[in-house]
mmCIF file of C-alpha atoms in Angstrom:
data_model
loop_
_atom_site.group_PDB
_atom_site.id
_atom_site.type_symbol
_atom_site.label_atom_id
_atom_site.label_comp_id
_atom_site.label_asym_id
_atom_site.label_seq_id
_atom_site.Cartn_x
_atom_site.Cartn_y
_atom_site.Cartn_z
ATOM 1 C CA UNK A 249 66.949 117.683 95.064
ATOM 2 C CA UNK A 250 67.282 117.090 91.021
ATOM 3 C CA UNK A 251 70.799 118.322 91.538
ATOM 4 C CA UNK A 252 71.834 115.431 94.531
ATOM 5 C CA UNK A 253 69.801 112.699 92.175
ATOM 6 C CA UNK A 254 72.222 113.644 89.140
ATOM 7 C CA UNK A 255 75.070 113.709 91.776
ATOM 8 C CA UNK A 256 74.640 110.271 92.775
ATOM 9 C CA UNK A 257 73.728 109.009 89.258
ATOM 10 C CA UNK A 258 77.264 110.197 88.029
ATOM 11 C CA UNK A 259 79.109 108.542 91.005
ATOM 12 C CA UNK A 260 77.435 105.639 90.604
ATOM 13 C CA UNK A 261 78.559 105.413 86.686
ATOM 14 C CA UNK A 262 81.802 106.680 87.996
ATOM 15 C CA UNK A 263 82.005 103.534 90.533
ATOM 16 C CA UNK A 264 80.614 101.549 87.580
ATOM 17 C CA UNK A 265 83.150 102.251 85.403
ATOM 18 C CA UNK A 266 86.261 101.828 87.883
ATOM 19 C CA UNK A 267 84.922 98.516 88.903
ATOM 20 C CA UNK A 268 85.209 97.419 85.058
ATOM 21 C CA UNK A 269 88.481 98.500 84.685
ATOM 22 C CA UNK A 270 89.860 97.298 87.303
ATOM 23 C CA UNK A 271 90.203 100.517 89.711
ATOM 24 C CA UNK A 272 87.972 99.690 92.113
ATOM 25 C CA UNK A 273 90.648 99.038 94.974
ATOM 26 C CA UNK A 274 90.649 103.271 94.972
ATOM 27 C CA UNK A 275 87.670 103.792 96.915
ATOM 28 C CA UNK A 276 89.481 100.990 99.539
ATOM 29 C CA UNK A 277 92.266 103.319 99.297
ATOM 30 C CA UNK A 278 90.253 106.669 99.654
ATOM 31 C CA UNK A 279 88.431 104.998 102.657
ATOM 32 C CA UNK A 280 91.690 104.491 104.408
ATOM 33 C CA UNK A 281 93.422 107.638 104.075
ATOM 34 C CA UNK A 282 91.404 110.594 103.292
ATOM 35 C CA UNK A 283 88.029 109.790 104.881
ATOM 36 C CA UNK A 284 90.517 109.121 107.849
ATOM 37 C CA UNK A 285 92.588 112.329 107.705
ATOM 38 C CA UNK A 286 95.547 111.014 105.879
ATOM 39 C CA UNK A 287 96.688 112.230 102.474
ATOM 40 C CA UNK A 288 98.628 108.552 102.124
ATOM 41 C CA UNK A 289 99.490 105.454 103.839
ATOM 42 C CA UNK A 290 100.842 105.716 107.077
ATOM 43 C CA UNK A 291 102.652 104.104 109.297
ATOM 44 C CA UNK A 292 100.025 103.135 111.789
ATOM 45 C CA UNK A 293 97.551 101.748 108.998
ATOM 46 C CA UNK A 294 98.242 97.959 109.760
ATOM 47 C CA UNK A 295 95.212 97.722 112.276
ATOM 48 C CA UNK A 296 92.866 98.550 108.876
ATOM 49 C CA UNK A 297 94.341 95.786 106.675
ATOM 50 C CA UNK A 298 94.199 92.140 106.895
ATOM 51 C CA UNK A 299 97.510 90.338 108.321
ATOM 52 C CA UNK A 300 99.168 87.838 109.552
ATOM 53 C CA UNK A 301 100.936 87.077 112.912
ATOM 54 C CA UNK A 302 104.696 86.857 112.790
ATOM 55 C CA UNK A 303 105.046 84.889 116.303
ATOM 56 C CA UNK A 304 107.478 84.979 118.484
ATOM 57 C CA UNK A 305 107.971 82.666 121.673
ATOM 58 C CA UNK A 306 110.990 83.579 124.048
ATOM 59 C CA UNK A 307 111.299 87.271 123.912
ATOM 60 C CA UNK A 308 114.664 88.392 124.859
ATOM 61 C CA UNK A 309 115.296 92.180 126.279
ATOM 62 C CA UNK A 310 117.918 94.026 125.238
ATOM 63 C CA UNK A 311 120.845 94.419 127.568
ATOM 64 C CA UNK A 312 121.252 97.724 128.249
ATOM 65 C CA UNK A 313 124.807 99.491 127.505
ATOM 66 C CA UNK A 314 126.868 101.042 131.055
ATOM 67 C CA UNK A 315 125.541 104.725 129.051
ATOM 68 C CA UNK A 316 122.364 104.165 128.402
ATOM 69 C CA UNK A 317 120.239 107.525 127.778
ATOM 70 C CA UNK A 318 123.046 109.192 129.470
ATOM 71 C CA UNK A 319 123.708 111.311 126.833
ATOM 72 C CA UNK A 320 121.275 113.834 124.859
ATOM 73 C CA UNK A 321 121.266 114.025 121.832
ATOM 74 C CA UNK A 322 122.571 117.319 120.228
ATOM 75 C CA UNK A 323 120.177 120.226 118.594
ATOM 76 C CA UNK A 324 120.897 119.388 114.678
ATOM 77 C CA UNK A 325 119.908 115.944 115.571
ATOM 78 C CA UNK A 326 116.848 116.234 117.368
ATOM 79 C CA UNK A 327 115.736 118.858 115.006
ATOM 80 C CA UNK A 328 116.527 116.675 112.297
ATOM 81 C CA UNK A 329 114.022 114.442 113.756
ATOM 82 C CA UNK A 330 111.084 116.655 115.018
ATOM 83 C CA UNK A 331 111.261 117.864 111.477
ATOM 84 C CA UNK A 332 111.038 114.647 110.148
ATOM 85 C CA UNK A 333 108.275 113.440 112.362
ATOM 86 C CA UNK A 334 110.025 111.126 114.127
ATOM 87 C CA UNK A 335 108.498 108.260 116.123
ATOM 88 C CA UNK A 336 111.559 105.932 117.059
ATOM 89 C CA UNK A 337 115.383 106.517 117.343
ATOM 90 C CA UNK A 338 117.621 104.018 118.939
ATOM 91 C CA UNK A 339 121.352 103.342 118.725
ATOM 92 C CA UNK A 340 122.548 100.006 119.550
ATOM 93 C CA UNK A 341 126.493 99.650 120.311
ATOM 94 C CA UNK A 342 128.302 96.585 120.910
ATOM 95 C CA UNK A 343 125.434 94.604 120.934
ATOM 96 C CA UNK A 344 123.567 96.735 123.330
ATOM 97 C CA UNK A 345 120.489 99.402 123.541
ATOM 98 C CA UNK A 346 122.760 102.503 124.206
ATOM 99 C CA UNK A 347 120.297 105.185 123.635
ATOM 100 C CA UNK A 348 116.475 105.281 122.853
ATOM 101 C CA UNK A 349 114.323 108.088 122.212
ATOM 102 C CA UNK A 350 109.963 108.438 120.927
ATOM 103 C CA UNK A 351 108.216 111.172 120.137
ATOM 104 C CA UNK A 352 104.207 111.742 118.934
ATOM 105 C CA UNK A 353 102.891 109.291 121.689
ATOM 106 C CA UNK A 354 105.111 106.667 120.853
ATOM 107 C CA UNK A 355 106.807 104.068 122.862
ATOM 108 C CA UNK A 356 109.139 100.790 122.779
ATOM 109 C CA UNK A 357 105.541 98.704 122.251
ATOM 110 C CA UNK A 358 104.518 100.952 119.129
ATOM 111 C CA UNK A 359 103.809 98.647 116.129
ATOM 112 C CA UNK A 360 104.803 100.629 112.824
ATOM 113 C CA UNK A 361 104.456 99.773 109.178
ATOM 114 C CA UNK A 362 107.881 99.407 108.401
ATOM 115 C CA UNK A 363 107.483 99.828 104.761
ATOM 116 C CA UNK A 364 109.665 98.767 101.974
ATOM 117 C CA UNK A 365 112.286 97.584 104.936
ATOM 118 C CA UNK A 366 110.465 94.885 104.392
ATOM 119 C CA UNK A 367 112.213 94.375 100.770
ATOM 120 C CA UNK A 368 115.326 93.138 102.993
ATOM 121 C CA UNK A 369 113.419 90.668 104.681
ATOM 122 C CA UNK A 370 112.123 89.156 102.162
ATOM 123 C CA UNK A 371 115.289 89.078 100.405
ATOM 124 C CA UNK A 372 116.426 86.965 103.851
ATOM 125 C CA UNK A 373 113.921 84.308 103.408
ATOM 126 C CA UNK A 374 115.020 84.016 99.848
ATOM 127 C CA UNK A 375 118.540 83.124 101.144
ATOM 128 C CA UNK A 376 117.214 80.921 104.040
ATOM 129 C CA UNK A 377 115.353 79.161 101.636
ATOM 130 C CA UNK A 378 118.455 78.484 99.695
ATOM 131 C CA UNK A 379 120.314 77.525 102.537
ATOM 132 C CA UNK A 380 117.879 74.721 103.194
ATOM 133 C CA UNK A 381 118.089 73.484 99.530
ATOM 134 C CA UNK A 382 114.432 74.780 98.970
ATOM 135 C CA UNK A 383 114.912 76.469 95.970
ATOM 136 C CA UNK A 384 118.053 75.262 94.044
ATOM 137 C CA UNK A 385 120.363 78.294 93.065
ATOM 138 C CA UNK A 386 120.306 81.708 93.286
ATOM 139 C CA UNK A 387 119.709 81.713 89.077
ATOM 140 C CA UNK A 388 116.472 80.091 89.409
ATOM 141 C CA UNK A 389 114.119 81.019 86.719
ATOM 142 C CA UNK A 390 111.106 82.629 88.804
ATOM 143 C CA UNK A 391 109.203 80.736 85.528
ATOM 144 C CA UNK A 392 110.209 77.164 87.433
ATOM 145 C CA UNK A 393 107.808 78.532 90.234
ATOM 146 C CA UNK A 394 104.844 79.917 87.665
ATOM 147 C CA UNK A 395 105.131 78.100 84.154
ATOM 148 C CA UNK A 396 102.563 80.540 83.070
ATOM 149 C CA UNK A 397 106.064 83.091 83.572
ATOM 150 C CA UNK A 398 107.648 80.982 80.021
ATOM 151 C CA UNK A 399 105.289 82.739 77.882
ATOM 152 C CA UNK A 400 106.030 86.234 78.903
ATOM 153 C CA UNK A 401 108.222 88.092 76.585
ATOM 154 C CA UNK A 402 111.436 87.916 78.137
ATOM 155 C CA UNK A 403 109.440 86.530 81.715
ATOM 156 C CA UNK A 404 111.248 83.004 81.124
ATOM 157 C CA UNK A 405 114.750 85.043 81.414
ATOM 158 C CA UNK A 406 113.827 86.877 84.830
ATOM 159 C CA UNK A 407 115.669 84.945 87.607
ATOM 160 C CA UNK A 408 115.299 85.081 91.546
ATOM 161 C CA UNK A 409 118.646 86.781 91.747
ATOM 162 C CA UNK A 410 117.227 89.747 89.287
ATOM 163 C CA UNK A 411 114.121 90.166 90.934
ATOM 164 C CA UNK A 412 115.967 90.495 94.439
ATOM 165 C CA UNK A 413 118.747 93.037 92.775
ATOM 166 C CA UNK A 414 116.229 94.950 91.149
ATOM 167 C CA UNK A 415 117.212 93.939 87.420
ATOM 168 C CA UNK A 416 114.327 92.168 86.663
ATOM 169 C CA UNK A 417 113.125 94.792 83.353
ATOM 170 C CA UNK A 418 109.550 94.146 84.977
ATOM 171 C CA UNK A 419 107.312 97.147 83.478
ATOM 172 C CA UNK A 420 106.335 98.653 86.402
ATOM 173 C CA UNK A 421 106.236 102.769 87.686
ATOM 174 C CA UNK A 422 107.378 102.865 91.231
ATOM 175 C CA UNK A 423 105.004 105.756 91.688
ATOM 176 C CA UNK A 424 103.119 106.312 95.350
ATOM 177 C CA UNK A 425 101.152 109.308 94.350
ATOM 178 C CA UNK A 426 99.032 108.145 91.163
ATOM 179 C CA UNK A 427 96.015 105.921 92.324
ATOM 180 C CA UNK A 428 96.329 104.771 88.916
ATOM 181 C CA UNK A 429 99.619 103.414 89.035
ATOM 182 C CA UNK A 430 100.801 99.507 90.027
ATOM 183 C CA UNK A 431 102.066 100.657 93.263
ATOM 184 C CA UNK A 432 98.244 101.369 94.849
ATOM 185 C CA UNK A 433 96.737 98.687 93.415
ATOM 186 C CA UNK A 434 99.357 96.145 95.007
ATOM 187 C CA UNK A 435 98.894 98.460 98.475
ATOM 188 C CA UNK A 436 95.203 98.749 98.271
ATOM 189 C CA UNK A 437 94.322 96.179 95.657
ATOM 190 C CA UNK A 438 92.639 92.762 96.710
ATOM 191 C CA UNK A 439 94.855 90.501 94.908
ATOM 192 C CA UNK A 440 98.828 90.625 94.315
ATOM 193 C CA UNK A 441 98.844 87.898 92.109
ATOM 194 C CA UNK A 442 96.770 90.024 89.957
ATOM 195 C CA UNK A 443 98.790 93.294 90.542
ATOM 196 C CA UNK A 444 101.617 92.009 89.448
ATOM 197 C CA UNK A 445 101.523 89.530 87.532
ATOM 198 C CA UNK A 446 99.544 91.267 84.767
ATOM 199 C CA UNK A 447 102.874 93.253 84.259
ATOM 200 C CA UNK A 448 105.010 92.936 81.417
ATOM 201 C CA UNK A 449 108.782 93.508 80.603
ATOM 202 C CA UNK A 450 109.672 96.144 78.990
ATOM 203 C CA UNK A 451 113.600 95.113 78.949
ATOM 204 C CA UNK A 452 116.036 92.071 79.289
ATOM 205 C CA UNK A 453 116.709 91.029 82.722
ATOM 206 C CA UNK A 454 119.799 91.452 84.324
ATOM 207 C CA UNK A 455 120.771 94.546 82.275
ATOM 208 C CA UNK A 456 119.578 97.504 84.274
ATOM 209 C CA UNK A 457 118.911 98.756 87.943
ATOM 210 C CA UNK A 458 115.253 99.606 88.677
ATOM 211 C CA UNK A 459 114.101 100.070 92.635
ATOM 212 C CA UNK A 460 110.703 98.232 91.847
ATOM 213 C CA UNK A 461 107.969 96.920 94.973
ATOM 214 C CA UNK A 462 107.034 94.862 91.852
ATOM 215 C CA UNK A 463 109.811 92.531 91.447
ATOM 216 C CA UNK A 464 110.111 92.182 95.343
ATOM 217 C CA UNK A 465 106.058 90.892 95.046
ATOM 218 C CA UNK A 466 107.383 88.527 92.753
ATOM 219 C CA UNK A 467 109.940 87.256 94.199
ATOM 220 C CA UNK A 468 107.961 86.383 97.474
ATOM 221 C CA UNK A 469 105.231 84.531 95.550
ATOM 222 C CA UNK A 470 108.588 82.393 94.640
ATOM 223 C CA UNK A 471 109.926 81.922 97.736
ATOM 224 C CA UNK A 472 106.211 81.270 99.496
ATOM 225 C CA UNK A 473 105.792 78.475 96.846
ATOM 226 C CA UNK A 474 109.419 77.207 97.697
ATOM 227 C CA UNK A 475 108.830 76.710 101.487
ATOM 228 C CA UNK A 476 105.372 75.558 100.948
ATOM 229 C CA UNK A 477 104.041 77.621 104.208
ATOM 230 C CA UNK A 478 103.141 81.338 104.673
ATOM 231 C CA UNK A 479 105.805 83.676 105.144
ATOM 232 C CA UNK A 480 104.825 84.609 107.958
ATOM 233 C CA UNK A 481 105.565 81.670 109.391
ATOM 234 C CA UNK A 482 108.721 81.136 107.663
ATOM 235 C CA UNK A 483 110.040 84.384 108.722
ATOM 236 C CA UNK A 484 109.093 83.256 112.591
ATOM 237 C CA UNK A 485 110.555 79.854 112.367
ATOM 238 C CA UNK A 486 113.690 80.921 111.186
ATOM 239 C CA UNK A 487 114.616 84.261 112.233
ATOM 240 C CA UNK A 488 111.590 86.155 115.070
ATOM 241 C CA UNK A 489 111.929 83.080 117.231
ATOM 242 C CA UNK A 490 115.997 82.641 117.048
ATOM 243 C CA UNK A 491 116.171 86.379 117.185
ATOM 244 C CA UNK A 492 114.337 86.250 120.584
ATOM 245 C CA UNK A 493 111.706 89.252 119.486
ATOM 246 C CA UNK A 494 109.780 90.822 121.965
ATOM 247 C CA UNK A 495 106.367 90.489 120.150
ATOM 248 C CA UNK A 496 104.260 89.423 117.545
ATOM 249 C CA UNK A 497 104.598 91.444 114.783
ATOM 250 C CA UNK A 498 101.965 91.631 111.570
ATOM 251 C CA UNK A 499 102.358 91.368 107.965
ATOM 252 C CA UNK A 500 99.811 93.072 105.753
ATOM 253 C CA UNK A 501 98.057 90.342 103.394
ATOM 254 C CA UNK A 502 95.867 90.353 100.379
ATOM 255 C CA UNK A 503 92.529 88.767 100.362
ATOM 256 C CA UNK A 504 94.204 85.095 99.223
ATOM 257 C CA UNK A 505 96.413 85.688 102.720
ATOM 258 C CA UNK A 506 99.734 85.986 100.529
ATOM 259 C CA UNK A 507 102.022 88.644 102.293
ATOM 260 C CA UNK A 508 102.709 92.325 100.781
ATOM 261 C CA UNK A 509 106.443 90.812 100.575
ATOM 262 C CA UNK A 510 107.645 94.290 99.346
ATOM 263 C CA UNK A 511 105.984 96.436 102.117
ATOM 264 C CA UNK A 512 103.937 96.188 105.767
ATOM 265 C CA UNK A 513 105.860 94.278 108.539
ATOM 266 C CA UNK A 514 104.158 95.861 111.128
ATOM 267 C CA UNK A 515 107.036 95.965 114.613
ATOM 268 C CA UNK A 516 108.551 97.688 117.102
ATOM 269 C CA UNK A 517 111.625 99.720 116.770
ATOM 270 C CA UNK A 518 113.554 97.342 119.760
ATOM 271 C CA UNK A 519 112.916 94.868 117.401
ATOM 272 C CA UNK A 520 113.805 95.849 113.965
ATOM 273 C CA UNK A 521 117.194 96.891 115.070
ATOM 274 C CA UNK A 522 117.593 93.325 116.079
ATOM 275 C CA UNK A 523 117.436 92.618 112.564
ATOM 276 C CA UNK A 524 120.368 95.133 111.819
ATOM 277 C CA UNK A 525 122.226 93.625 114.656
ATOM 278 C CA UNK A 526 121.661 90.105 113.103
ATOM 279 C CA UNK A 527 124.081 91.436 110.181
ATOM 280 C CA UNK A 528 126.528 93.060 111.863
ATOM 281 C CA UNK A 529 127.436 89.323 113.846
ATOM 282 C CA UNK A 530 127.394 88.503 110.351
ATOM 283 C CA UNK A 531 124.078 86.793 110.651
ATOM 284 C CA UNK A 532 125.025 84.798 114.125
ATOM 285 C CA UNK A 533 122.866 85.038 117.308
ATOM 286 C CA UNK A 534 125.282 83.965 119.756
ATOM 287 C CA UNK A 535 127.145 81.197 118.310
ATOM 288 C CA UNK A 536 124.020 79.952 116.121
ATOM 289 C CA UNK A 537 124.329 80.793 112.172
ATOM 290 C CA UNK A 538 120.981 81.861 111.426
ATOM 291 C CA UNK A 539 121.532 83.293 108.222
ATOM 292 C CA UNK A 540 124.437 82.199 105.756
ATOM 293 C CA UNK A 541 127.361 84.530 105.899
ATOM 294 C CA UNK A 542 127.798 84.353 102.181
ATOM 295 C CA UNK A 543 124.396 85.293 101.326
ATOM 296 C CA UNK A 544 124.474 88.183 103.782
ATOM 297 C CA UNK A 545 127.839 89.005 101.661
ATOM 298 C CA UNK A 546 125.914 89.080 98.570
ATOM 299 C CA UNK A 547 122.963 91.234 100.311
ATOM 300 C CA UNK A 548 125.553 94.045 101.226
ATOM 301 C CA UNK A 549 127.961 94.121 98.493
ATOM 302 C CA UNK A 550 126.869 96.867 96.098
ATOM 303 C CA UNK A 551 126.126 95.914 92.137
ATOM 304 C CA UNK A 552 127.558 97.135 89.258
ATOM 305 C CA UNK A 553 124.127 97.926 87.592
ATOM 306 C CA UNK A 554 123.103 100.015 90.619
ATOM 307 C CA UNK A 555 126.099 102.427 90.293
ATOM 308 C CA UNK A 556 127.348 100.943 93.931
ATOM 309 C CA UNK A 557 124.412 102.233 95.804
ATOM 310 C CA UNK A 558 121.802 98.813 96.103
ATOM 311 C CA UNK A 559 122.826 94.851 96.876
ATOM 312 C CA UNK A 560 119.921 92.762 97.782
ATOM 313 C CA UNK A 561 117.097 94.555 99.359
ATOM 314 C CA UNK A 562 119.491 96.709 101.326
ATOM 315 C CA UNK A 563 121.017 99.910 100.134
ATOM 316 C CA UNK A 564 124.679 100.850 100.643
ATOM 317 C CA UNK A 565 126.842 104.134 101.416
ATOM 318 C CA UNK A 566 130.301 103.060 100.584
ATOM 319 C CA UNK A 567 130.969 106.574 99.118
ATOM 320 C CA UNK A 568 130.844 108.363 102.851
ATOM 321 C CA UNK A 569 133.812 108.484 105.029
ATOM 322 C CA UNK A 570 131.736 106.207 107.703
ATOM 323 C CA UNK A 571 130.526 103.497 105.456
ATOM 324 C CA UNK A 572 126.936 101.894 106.108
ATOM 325 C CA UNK A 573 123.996 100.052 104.883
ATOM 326 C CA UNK A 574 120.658 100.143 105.737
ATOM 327 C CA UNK A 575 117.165 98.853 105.195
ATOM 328 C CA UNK A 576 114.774 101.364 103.724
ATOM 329 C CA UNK A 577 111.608 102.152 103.829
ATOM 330 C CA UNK A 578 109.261 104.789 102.081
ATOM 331 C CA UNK A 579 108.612 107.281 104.934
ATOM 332 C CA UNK A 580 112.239 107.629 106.643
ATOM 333 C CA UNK A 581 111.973 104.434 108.003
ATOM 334 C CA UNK A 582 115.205 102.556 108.533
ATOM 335 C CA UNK A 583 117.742 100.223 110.315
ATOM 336 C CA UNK A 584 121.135 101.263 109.625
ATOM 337 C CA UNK A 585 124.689 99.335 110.504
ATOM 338 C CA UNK A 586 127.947 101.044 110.675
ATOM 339 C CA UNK A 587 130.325 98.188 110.864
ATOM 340 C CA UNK A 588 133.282 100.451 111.287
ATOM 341 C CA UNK A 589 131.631 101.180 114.885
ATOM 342 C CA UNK A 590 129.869 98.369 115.818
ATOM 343 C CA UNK A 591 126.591 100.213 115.639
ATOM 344 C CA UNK A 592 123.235 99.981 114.589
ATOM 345 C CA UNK A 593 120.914 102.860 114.320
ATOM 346 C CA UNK A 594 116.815 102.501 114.109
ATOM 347 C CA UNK A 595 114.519 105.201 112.947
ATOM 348 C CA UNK A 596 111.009 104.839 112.427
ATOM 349 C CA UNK A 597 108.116 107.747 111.579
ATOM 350 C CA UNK A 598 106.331 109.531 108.445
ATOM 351 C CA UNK A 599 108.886 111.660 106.750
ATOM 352 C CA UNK A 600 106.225 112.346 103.573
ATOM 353 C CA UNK A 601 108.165 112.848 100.497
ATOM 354 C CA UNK A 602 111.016 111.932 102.025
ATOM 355 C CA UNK A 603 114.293 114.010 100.467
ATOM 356 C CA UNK A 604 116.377 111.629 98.130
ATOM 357 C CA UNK A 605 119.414 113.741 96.851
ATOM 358 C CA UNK A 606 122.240 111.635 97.636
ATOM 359 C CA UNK A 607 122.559 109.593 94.642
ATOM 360 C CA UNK A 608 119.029 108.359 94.802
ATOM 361 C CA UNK A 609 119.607 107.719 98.313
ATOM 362 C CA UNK A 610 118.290 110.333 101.204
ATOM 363 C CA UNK A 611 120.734 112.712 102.763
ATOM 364 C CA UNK A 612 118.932 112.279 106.271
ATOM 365 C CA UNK A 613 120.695 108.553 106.088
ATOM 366 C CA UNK A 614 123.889 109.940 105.788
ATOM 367 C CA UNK A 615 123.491 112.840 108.000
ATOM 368 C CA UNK A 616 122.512 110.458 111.397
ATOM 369 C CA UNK A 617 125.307 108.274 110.282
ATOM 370 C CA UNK A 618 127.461 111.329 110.388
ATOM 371 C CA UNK A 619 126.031 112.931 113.776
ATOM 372 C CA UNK A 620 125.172 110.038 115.795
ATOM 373 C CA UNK A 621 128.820 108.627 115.415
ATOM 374 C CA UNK A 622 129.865 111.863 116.756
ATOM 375 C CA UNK A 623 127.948 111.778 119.602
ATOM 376 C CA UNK A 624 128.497 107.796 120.636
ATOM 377 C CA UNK A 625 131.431 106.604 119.359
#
């Protein structure tokens, strides 16, 4: 009995002291993973956050290729997959659902956290924003959105276009597995603002590639401010709706309601890959522009300071004999488009510690490029 009195004591201290430094989001974070079963987020986690609705109004089906699911995939892909832990793969061609595929319990209705894919999105209503004269230029100072930004070493020199290339020198370790670490606090944390925000900058802006959910956070705090309305919203008025989606779709939220703008669109997999195949018409839906052409340009064209593997929010293979880019997110999750073939691939699932050998990029990208173009081309 003495022994469970001291127990408690000590976790209460423990608890205590977490709460006073500013740790306390880790017990939210413990409560939705390990007292759940999970060792980490996942991608069906979206029911246990707070979110909001990304409407849409007049879904539109797919139209179904002359060979749909005619074909089976080969072994080395479908191992691939299994392996991987696969919950979605679909293969769009010429504008139309050629093959789909779920595993684990999973159908076409299965909302998944689609991770930092959302980076690309975000990036979008940056350059929708643009287009509609909402924020001025591309150079923006993010300090014109939070003058509190001008007294920041070096935070007056970070501009909108750094923060969406990933140049912005924020301070911040793009680390998943410390609790300690900026990325849980934004995940599990109660407040963005206060996640990031606090950061520093540790170099001059503009000067070197760093993948950082940070700088994404900060750049949708710019953007929300720009077009005065959630971005949830935004991202349904301007792209859901014209897309035709065929549902509602969630976006994870902090307790102020501002979107996780670097993470947690929660969708379907018929759905994301109408995002790919909103790039590959070179952001038309039939003969509407819903996205400028030269902004998607910019999105896809690889930078300098990246070594020719990132744009804006998307990542880009020029380097294999099939070129592609592709949205990305943490646990395999991704919506790929092979121009070359008129094709977009979707996969969605929990590949933990997902393999990233290919120049910072992972080979299992590459490798369904590769394999699925043999198979459907």
């Amino acid at each position: 009995m003495i022994v469970i009195i001291y127990l408690m004591a000590f976790l209460a201290a423990v608890a205590v002291l977490f709460y006073l430094f500013g740790y306390a989001y880790i017990f939210n974070g413990i409560s939705k993973t390990y007292l759940r079963g999970k060792s980490s987020a996942n991608i069906d986690d979206g029911k246990l956050f707070t979110s909001n609705i990304i409407h849409t109004t007049k879904p539109v089906l797919w139209d179904e290729h002359s060979d749909y699911n005619k074909k089976n995939l080969p072994k080395n892909i479908v191992d691939d997959l299994i392996h991987s832990n696969t919950a979605s793969f679909l293969v769009i061609k010429e504008g139309k659902l050629l093959h789909e595929q779920y595993w684990n319990g999973y159908n076409e209705l299965s909302k998944t956290n689609s991770f930092s894919m959302a980076k690309a999105v975000t990036v979008m209503l940056f350059g929708k924003a643009l287009e509609e004269g909402k924020i001025k230029s591309i150079d923006t100072p993010f300090s014109e959105f939070y003058d509190e930004f001008k007294n920041k070493p070096l935070g007056k020199e970070v501009s909108l276009k750094h923060l969406a290339q990933m140049e912005s020198g924020l301070n911040w370790d793009e680390n998943y597995k410390n609790p300690f670490l900026p990325n849980a606090r934004a995940y599990y944390g109660t407040s963005l603002m206060k996640a990031t925000f606090s950061r520093t900058f540790k170099e001059k802006p503009g000067e070197k590639f760093e993948y950082q959910s940070g700088s994404t956070q900060l750049l949708g705090f710019a953007v929300k401010k720009a077009v005065n309305q959630s971005l949830s919203s935004y991202l349904s008025e301007k792209f859901w709706i014209p897309l035709g989606m065929e549902q509602n779709a969630d976006w994870s939220v902090d307790q102020s309601g501002m979107e996780k703008t670097y993470c947690c669109i929660h969708s379907n997999a018929r759905d994301l890959a109408k995002l790919g195949q909103l790039f590959l018409n070179d952001g038309k839906v039939g003969n509407q522009q819903i996205l400028n052409l030269d902004f998607i340009e910019q999105m896809r064209t690889p930078t300098e300071k990246s070594d020719e593997i990132y744009g804006m929010g998307l990542w880009i293979n020029n380097d294999n004999p099939i070129k592609h880019y592709y949205f990305l997110g943490l646990q395999g999750q991704y919506i790929i488009i092979i121009p070359e073939h008129k094709m977009v691939i979707v996969r969605t699932g929990s590949y933990n510690n997902l393999p990233k050998t290919d120049r910072g990029r992972p080979d299992q990208v590459k490798f369904l490029v590769n394999e699925t173009v043999k198979v459907f081309a």
